[in-house]
mmCIF file of C-alpha atoms and ligand atoms in Angstrom:
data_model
loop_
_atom_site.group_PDB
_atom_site.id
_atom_site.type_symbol
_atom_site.label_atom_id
_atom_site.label_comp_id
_atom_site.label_asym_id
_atom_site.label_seq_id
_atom_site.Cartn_x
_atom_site.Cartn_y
_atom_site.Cartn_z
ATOM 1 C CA UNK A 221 -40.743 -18.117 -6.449
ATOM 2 C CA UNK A 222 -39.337 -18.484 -10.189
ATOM 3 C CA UNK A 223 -35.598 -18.965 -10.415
ATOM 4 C CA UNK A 224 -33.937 -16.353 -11.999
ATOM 5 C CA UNK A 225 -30.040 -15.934 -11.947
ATOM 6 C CA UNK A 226 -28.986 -13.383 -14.427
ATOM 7 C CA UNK A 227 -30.761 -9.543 -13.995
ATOM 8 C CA UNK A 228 -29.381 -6.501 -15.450
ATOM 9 C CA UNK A 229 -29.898 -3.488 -13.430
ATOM 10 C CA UNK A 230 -29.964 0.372 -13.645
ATOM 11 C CA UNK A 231 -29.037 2.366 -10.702
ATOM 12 C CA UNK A 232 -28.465 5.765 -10.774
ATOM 13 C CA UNK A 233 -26.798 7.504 -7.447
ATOM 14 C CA UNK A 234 -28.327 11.156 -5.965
ATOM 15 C CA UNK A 235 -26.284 14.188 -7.264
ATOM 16 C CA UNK A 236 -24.367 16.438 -4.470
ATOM 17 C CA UNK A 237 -26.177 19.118 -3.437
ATOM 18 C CA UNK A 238 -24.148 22.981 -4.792
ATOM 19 C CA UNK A 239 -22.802 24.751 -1.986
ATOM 20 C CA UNK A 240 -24.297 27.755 -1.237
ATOM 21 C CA UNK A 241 -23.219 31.758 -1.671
ATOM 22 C CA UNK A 242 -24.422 34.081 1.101
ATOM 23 C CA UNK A 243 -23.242 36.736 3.291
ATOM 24 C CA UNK A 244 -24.861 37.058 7.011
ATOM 25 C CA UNK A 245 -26.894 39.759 6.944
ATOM 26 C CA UNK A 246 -27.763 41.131 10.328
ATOM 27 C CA UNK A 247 -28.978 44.282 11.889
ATOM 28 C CA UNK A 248 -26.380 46.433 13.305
ATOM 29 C CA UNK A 249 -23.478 44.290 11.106
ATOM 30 C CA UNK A 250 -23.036 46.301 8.150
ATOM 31 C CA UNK A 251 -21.091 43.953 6.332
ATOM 32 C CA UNK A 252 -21.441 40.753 7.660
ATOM 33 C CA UNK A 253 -19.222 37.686 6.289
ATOM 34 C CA UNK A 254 -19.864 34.930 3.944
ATOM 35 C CA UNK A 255 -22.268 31.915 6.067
ATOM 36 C CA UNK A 256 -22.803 30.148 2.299
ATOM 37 C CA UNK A 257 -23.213 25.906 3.955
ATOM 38 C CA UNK A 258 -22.302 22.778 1.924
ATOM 39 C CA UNK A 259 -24.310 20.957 0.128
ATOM 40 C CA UNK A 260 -25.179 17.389 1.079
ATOM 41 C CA UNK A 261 -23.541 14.309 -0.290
ATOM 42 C CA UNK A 262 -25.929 12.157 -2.714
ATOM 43 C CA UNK A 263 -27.179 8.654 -1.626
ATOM 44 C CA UNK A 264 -25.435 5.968 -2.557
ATOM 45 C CA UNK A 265 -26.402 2.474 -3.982
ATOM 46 C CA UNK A 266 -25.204 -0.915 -2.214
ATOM 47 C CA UNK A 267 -26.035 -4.419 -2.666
ATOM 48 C CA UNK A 268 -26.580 -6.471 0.178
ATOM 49 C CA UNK A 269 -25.940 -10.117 0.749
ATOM 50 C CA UNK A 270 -29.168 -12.002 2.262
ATOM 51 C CA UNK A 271 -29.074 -15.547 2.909
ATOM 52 C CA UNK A 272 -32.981 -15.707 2.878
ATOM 53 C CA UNK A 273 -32.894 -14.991 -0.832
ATOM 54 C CA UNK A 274 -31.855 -17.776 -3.537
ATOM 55 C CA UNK A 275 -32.817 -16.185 -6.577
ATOM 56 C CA UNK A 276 -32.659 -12.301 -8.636
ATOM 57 C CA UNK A 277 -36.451 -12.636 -9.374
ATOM 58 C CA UNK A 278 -36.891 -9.252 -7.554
ATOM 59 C CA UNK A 279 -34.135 -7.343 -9.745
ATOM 60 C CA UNK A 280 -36.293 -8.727 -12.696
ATOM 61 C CA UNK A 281 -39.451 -7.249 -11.795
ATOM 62 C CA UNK A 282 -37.786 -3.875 -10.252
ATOM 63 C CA UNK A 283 -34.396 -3.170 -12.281
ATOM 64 C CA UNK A 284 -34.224 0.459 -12.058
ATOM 65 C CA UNK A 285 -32.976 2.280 -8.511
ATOM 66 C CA UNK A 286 -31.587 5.524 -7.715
ATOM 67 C CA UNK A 287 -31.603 7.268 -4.390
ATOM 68 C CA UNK A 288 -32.228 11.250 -3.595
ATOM 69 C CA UNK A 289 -29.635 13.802 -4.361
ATOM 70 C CA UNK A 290 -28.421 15.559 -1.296
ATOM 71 C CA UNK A 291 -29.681 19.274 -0.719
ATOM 72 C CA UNK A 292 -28.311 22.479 -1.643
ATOM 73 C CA UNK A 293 -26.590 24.619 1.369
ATOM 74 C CA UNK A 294 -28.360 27.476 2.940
ATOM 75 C CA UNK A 295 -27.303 30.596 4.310
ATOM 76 C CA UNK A 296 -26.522 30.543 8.048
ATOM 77 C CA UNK A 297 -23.584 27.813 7.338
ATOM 78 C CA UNK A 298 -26.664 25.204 7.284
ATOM 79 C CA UNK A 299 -25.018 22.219 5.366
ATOM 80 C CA UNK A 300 -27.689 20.841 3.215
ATOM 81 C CA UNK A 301 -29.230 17.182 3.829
ATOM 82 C CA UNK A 302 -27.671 13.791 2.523
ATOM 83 C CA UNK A 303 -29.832 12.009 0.061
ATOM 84 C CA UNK A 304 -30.417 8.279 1.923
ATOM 85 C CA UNK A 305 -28.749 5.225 0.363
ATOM 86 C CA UNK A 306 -30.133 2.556 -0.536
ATOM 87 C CA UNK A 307 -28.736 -1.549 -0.344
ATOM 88 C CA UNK A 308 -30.755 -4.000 -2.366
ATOM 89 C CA UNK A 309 -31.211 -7.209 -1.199
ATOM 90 C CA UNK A 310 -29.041 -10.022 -2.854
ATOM 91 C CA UNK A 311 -28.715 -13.520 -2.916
ATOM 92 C CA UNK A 312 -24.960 -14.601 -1.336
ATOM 93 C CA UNK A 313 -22.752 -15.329 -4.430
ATOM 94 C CA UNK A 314 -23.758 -12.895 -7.456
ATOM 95 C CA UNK A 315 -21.288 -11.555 -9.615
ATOM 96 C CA UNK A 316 -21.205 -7.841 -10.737
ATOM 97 C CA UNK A 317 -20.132 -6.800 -14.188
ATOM 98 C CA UNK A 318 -19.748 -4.039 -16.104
ATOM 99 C CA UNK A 319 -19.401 -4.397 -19.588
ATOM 100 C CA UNK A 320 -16.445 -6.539 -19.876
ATOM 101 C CA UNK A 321 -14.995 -5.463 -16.237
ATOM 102 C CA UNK A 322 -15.983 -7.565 -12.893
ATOM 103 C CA UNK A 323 -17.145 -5.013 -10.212
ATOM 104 C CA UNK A 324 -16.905 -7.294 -7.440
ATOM 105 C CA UNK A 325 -19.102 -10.100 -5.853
ATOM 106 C CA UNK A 326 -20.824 -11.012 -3.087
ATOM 107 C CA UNK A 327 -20.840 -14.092 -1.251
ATOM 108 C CA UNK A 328 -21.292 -13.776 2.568
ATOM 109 C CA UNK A 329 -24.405 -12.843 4.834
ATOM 110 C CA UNK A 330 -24.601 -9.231 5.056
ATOM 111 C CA UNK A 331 -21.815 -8.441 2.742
ATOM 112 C CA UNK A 332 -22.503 -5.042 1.084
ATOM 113 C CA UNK A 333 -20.847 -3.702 -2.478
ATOM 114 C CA UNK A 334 -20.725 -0.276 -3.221
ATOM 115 C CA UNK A 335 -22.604 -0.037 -6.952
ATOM 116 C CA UNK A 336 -22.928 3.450 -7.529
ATOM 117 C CA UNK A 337 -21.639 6.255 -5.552
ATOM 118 C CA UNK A 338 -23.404 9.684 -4.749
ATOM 119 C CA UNK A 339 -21.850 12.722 -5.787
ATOM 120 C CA UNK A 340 -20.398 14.796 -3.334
ATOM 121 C CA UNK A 341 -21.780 17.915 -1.978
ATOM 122 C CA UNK A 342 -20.312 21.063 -3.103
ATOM 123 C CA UNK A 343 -18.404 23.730 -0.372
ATOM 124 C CA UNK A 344 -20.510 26.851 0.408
ATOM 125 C CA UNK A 345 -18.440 29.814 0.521
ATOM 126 C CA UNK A 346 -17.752 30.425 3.698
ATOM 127 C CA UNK A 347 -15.357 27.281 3.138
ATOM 128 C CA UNK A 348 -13.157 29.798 0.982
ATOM 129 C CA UNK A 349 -12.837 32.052 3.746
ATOM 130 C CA UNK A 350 -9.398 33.060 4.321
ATOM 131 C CA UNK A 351 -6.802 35.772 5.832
ATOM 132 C CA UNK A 352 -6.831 37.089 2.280
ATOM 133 C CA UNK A 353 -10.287 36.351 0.953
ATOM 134 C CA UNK A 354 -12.720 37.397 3.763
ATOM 135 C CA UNK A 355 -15.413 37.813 1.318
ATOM 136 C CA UNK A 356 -14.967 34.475 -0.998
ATOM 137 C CA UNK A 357 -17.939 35.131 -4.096
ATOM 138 C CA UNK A 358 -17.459 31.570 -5.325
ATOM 139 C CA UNK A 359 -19.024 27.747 -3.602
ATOM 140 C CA UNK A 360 -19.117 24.964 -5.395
ATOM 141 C CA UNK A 361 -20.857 22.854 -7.418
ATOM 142 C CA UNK A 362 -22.112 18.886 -6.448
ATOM 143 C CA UNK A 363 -20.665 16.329 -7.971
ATOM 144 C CA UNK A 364 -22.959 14.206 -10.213
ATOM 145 C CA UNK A 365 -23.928 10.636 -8.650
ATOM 146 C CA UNK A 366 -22.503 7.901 -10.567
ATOM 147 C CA UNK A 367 -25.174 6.228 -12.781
ATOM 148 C CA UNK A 368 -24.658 2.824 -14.220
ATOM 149 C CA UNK A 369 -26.148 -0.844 -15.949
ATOM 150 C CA UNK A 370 -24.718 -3.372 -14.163
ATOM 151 C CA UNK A 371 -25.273 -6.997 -14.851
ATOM 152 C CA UNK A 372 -25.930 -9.373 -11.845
ATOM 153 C CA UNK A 373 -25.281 -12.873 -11.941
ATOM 154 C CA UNK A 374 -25.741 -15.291 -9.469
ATOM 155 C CA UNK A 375 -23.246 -18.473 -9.004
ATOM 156 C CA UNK A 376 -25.221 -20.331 -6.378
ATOM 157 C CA UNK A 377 -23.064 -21.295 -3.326
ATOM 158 C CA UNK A 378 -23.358 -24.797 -2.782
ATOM 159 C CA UNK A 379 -20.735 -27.411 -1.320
ATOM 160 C CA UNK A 380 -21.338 -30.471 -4.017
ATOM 161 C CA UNK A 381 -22.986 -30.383 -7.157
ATOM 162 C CA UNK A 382 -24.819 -33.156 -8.949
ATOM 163 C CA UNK A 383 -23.988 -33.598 -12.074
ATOM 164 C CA UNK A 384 -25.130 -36.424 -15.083
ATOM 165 C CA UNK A 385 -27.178 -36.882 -17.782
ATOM 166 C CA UNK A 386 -30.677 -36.275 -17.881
ATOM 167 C CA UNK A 387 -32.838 -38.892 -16.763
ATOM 168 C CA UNK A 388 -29.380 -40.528 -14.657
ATOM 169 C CA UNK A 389 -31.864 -40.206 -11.488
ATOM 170 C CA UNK A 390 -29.703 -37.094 -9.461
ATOM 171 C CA UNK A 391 -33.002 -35.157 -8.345
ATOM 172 C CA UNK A 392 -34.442 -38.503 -6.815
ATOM 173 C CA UNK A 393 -31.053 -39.063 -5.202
ATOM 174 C CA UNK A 394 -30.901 -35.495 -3.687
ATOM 175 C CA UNK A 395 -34.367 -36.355 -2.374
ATOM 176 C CA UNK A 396 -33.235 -39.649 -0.664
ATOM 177 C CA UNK A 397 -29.940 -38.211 0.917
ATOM 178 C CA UNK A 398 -31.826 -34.762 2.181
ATOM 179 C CA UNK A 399 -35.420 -33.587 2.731
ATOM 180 C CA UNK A 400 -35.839 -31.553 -0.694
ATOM 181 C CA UNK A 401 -38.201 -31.988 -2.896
ATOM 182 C CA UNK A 402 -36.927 -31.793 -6.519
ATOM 183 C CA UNK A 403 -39.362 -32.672 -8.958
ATOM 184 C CA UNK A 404 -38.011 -36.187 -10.613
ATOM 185 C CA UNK A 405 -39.673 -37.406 -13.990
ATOM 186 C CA UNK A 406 -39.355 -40.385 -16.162
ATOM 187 C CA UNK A 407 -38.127 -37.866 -18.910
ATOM 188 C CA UNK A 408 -35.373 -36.077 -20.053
ATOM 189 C CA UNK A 409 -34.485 -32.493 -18.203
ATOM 190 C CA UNK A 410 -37.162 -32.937 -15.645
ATOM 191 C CA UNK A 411 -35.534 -30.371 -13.678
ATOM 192 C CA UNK A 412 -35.304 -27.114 -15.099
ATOM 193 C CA UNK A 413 -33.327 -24.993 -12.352
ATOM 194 C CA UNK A 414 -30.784 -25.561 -9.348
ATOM 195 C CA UNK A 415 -32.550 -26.908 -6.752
ATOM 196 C CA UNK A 416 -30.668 -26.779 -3.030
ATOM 197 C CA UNK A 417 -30.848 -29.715 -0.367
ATOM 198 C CA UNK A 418 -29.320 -29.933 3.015
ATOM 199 C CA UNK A 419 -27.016 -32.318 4.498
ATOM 200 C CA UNK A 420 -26.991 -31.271 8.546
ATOM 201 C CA UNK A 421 -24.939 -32.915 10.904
ATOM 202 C CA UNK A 422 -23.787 -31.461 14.647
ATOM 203 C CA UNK A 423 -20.607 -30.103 12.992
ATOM 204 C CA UNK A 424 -21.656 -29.250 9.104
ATOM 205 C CA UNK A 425 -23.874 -27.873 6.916
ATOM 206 C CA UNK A 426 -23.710 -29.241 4.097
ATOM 207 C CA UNK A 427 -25.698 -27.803 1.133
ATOM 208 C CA UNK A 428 -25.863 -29.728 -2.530
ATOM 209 C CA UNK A 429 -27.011 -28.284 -5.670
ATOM 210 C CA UNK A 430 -29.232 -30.564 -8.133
ATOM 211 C CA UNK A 431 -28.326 -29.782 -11.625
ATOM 212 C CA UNK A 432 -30.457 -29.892 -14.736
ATOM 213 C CA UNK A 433 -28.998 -32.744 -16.604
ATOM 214 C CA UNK A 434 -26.055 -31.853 -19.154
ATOM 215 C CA UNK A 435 -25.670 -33.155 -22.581
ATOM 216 C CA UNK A 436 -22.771 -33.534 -24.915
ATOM 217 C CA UNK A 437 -22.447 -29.998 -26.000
ATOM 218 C CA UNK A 438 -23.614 -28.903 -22.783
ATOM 219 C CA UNK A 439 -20.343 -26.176 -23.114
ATOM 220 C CA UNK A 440 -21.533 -24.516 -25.945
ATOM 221 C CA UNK A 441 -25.088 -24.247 -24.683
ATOM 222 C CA UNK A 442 -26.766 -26.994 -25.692
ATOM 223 C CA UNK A 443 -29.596 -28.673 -23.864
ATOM 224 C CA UNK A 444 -29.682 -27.029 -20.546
ATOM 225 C CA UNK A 445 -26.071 -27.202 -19.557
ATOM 226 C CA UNK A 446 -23.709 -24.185 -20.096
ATOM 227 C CA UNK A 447 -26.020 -21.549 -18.258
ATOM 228 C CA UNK A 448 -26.176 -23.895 -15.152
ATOM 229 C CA UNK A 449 -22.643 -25.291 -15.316
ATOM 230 C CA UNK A 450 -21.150 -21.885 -12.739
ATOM 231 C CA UNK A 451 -23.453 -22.839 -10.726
ATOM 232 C CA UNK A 452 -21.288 -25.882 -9.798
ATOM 233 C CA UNK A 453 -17.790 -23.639 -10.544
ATOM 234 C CA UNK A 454 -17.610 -23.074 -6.457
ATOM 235 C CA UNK A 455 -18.321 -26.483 -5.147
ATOM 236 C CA UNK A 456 -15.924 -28.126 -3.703
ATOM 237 C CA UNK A 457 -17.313 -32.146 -4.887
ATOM 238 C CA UNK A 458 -18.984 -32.962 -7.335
ATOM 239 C CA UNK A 459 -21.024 -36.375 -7.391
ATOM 240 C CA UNK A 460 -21.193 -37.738 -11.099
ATOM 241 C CA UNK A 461 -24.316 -39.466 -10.876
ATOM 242 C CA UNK A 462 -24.825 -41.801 -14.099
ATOM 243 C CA UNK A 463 -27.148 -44.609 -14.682
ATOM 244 C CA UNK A 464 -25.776 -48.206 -14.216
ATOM 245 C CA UNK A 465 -28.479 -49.705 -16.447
ATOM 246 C CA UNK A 466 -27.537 -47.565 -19.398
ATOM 247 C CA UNK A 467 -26.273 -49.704 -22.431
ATOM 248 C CA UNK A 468 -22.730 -48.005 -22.121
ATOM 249 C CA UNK A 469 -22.566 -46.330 -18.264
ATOM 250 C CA UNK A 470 -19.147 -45.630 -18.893
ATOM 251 C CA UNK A 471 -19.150 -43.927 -21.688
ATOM 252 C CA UNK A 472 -22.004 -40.863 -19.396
ATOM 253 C CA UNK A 473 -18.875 -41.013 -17.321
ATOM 254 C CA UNK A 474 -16.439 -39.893 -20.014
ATOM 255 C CA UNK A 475 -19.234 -37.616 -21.955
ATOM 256 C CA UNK A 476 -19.852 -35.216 -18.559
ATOM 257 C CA UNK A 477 -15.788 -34.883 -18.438
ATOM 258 C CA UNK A 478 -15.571 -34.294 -21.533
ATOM 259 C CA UNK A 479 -18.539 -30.933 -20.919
ATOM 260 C CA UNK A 480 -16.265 -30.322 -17.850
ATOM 261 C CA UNK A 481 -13.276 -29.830 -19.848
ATOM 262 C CA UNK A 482 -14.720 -28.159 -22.730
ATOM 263 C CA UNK A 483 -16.171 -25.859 -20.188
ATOM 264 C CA UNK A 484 -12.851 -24.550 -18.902
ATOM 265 C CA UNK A 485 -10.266 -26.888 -16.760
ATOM 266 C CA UNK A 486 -11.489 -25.831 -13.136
ATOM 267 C CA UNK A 487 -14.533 -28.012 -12.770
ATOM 268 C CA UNK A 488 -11.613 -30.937 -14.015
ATOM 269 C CA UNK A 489 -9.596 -30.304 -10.899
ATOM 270 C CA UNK A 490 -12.493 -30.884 -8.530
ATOM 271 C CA UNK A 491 -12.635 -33.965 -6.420
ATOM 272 C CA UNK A 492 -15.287 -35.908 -7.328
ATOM 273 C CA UNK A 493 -17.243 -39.149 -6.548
ATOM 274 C CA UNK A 494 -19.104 -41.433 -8.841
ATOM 275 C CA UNK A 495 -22.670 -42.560 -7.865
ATOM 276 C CA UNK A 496 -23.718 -45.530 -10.500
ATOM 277 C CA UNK A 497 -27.741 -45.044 -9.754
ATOM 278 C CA UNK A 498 -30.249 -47.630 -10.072
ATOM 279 C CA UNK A 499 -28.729 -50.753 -9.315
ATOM 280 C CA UNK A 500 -32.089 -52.006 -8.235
ATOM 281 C CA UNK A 501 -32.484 -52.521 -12.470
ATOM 282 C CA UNK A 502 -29.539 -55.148 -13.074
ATOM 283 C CA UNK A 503 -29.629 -58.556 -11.681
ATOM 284 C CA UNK A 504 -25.825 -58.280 -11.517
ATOM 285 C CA UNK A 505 -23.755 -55.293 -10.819
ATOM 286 C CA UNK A 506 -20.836 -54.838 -12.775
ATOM 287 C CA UNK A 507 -17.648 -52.880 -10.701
ATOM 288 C CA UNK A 508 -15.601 -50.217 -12.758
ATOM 289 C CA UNK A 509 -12.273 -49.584 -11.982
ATOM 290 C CA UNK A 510 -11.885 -45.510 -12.072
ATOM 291 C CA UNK A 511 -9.761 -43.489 -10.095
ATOM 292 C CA UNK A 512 -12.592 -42.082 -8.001
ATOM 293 C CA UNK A 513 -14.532 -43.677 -5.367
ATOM 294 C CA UNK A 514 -17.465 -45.128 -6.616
ATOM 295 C CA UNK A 515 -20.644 -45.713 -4.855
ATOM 296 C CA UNK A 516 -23.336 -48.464 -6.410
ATOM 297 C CA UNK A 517 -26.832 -47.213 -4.970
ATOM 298 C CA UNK A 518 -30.476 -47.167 -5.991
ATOM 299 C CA UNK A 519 -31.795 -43.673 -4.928
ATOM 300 C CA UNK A 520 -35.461 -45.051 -5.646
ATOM 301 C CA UNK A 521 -34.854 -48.114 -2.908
ATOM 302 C CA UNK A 522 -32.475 -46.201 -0.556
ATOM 303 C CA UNK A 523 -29.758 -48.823 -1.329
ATOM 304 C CA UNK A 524 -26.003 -47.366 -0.236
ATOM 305 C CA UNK A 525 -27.626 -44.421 0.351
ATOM 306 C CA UNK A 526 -26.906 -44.068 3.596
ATOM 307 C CA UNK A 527 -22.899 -45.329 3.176
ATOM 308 C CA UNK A 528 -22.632 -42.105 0.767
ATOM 309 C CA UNK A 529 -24.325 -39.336 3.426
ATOM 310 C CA UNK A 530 -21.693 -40.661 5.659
ATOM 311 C CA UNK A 531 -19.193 -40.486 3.291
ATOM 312 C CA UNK A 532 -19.995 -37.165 1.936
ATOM 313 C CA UNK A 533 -20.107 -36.170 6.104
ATOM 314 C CA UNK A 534 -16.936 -36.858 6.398
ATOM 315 C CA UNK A 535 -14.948 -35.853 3.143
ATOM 316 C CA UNK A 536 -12.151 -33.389 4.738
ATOM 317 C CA UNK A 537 -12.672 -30.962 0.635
ATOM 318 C CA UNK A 538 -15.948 -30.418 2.048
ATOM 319 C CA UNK A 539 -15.773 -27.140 4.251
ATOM 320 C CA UNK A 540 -17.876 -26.503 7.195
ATOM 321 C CA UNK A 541 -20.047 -23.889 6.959
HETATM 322 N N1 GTP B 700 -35.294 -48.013 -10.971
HETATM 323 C C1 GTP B 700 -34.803 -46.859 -10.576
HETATM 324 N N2 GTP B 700 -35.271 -45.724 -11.105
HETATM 325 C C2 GTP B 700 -34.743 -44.570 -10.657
HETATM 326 C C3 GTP B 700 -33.728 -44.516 -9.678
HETATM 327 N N3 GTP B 700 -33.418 -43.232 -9.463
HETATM 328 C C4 GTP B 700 -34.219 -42.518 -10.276
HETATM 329 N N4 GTP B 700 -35.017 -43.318 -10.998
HETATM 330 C C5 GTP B 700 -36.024 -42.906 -11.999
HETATM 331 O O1 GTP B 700 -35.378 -42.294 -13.085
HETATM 332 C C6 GTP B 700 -36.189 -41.264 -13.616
HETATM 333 C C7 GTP B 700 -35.400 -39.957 -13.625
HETATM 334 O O2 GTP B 700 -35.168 -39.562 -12.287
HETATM 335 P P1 GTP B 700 -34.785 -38.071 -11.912
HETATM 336 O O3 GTP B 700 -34.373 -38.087 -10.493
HETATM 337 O O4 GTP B 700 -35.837 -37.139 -12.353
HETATM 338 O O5 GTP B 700 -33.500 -37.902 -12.836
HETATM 339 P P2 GTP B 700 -32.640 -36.580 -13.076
HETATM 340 O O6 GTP B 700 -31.256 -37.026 -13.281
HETATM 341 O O7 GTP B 700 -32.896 -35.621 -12.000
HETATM 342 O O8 GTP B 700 -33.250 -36.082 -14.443
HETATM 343 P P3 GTP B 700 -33.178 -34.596 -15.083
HETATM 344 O O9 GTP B 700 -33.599 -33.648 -14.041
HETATM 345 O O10 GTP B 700 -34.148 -34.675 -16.212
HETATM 346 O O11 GTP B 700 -31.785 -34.396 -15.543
HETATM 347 C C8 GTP B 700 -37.425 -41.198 -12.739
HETATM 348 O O12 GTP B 700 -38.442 -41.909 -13.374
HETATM 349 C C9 GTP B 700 -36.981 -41.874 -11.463
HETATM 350 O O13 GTP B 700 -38.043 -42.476 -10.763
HETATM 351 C C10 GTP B 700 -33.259 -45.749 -9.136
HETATM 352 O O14 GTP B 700 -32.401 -45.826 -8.278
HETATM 353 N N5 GTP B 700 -33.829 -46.886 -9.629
HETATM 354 MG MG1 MG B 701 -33.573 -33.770 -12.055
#
């Protein structure tokens, strides 16, 4: 299914039903008294987290929702019916804004978020009743649902994200350290969306995003980078993954930090781990001194690969899910 992680959204909420006006009219009652019923709240819109879903390809082919109004009273005091909600199905982790304003987000199974609310049925009359208004003439009107264009964003919820250059071999290493399958190329921005693997112990879960590669001005939207950069914004590692056989590996190293800060300062104050790939390229392996932990692997060979799961197992800023 295609990747989609921005959708904008109508949804319009059912209208209150109007309260209604009547007087009981029986035989043998000459004047009977006011049985007007309520009218029936409108449905209401929710979203719904769903752990099953990774992407808002279904908002994009179905952005418009709205739910039934709630009936109009009758006589006999008969309240009229609610309109039904409705709660459409989320990935965890969107974002919902309004305009400029943040509605609220979702990032658990099952969560739900109020989106639009229905309007509220109106009183019938014989509400009004009282010790000095036995015949009340008046009930009142529903309330209008609340209708609205919402933009949905998903920030994929992932524990580490890989981050690097194009071409710095992070899709082949997510394949080597988990069972995914993200596409790996001998050319630049190979992969074109988030892709998720799974690091599964007895005690952890452990999920890690693969990034499209960033590029200097990956902040102000070139190459791939700023649209994918949130999606690391809630990891708790990152793993810098840069090519050892580059000309200048360290200078990858500063370039991504550089995107980081440029981007805003968070994604700075994450730990993070260095992963020089594809050592299997240099006869000898130069060691940097940084103030990270480095790890000197060949994703394509499986070199160190298996010194980094454990490390990554272990890492206490990783939470268990
Ligand atoms: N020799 C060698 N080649 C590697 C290694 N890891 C990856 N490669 C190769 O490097 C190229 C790029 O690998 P990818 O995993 O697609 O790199 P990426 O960082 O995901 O690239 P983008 O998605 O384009 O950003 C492919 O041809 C891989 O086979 C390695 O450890 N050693
Ligand atoms: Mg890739």
């Amino acid at each position: 299914m295609k990747f989609v992680d921005q959708a904008t959204i109508t949804v319009k909420a059912g209208d209150g039903g109007n309260g209604c006006l009547s007087f009981r009219r029986e035989k043998f009652v000459p004047r009977g008294g006011p049985d007007g019923g309520d009218g029936g709240d409108g449905g209401s819109v929710y979203l719904r987290a769903d752990k099953h879903l990774q992407t808002l390809y279904d908002l994009k082919v179905k952005p418009h929702y709205k739910t039934r109004r709630g009936s109009h009273g009758k006589g006999k005091r008969m309240s009229g019916k609610r309109g039904t909600d409705i709660y459409i199905r989320v990935p965890p982790g969107i974002v919902v804004v309004n305009g400029k304003n943040t509605i609220g987000e979702l990032l658990n199974h099952n969560e739900t978020l109020l989106i639009a609310r229905g309007g509220k049925g109106g009183r019938g009359n014989y509400r009004f009743t009282s010790s000095t208004n036995r015949a009340p003439d008046h009930a009142e009107q529903g309330t209008r649902g609340e209708e609205k264009k919402l933009q949905i964003i998903l920030k994929l919820i992932s524990d580490i994200g890989l981050v690097g250059l194009p071409n710095s071999g992070k899709s082949t290493l997510l394949n080597a350290m988990t069972r995914a399958r993200s596409k790996v190329g001998d050319y630049p921005f190979t992969t074109l969306n988030p892709h998720l693997g799974m690091l599964r112990d007895d005690y952890k879960r452990i999920i890690i995003a693969d990034m499209p590669g960033i590029i200097e001005g990956a902040h102000q939207g070139r190459g791939l980078g700023l649209q994918f950069l949130r999606h690391i914004e809630r990891t708790n590692l990152l793993i810098l993954v840069i090519d050892i056989s580059a000309p200048q590996p360290l200078n990858h190293y500063e370039s991504i930090l550089e995107e980081f800060k440029n981007y805003s300062g968070e994604l700075l104050k994450k730990p993070r781990v260095i992963v020089f790939n594809k050592v299997d390229l240099m006869n000898t392996v130069p060691e940097f001194t940084l103030e990270e932990k480095a790890f000197y692997v060949s994703a394509l060979k499986g070199h160190g690969i298996q010194e980094l799961v454990t490390y990554l197992k272990h890492e206490d800023t990783i939470k268990a899910r």
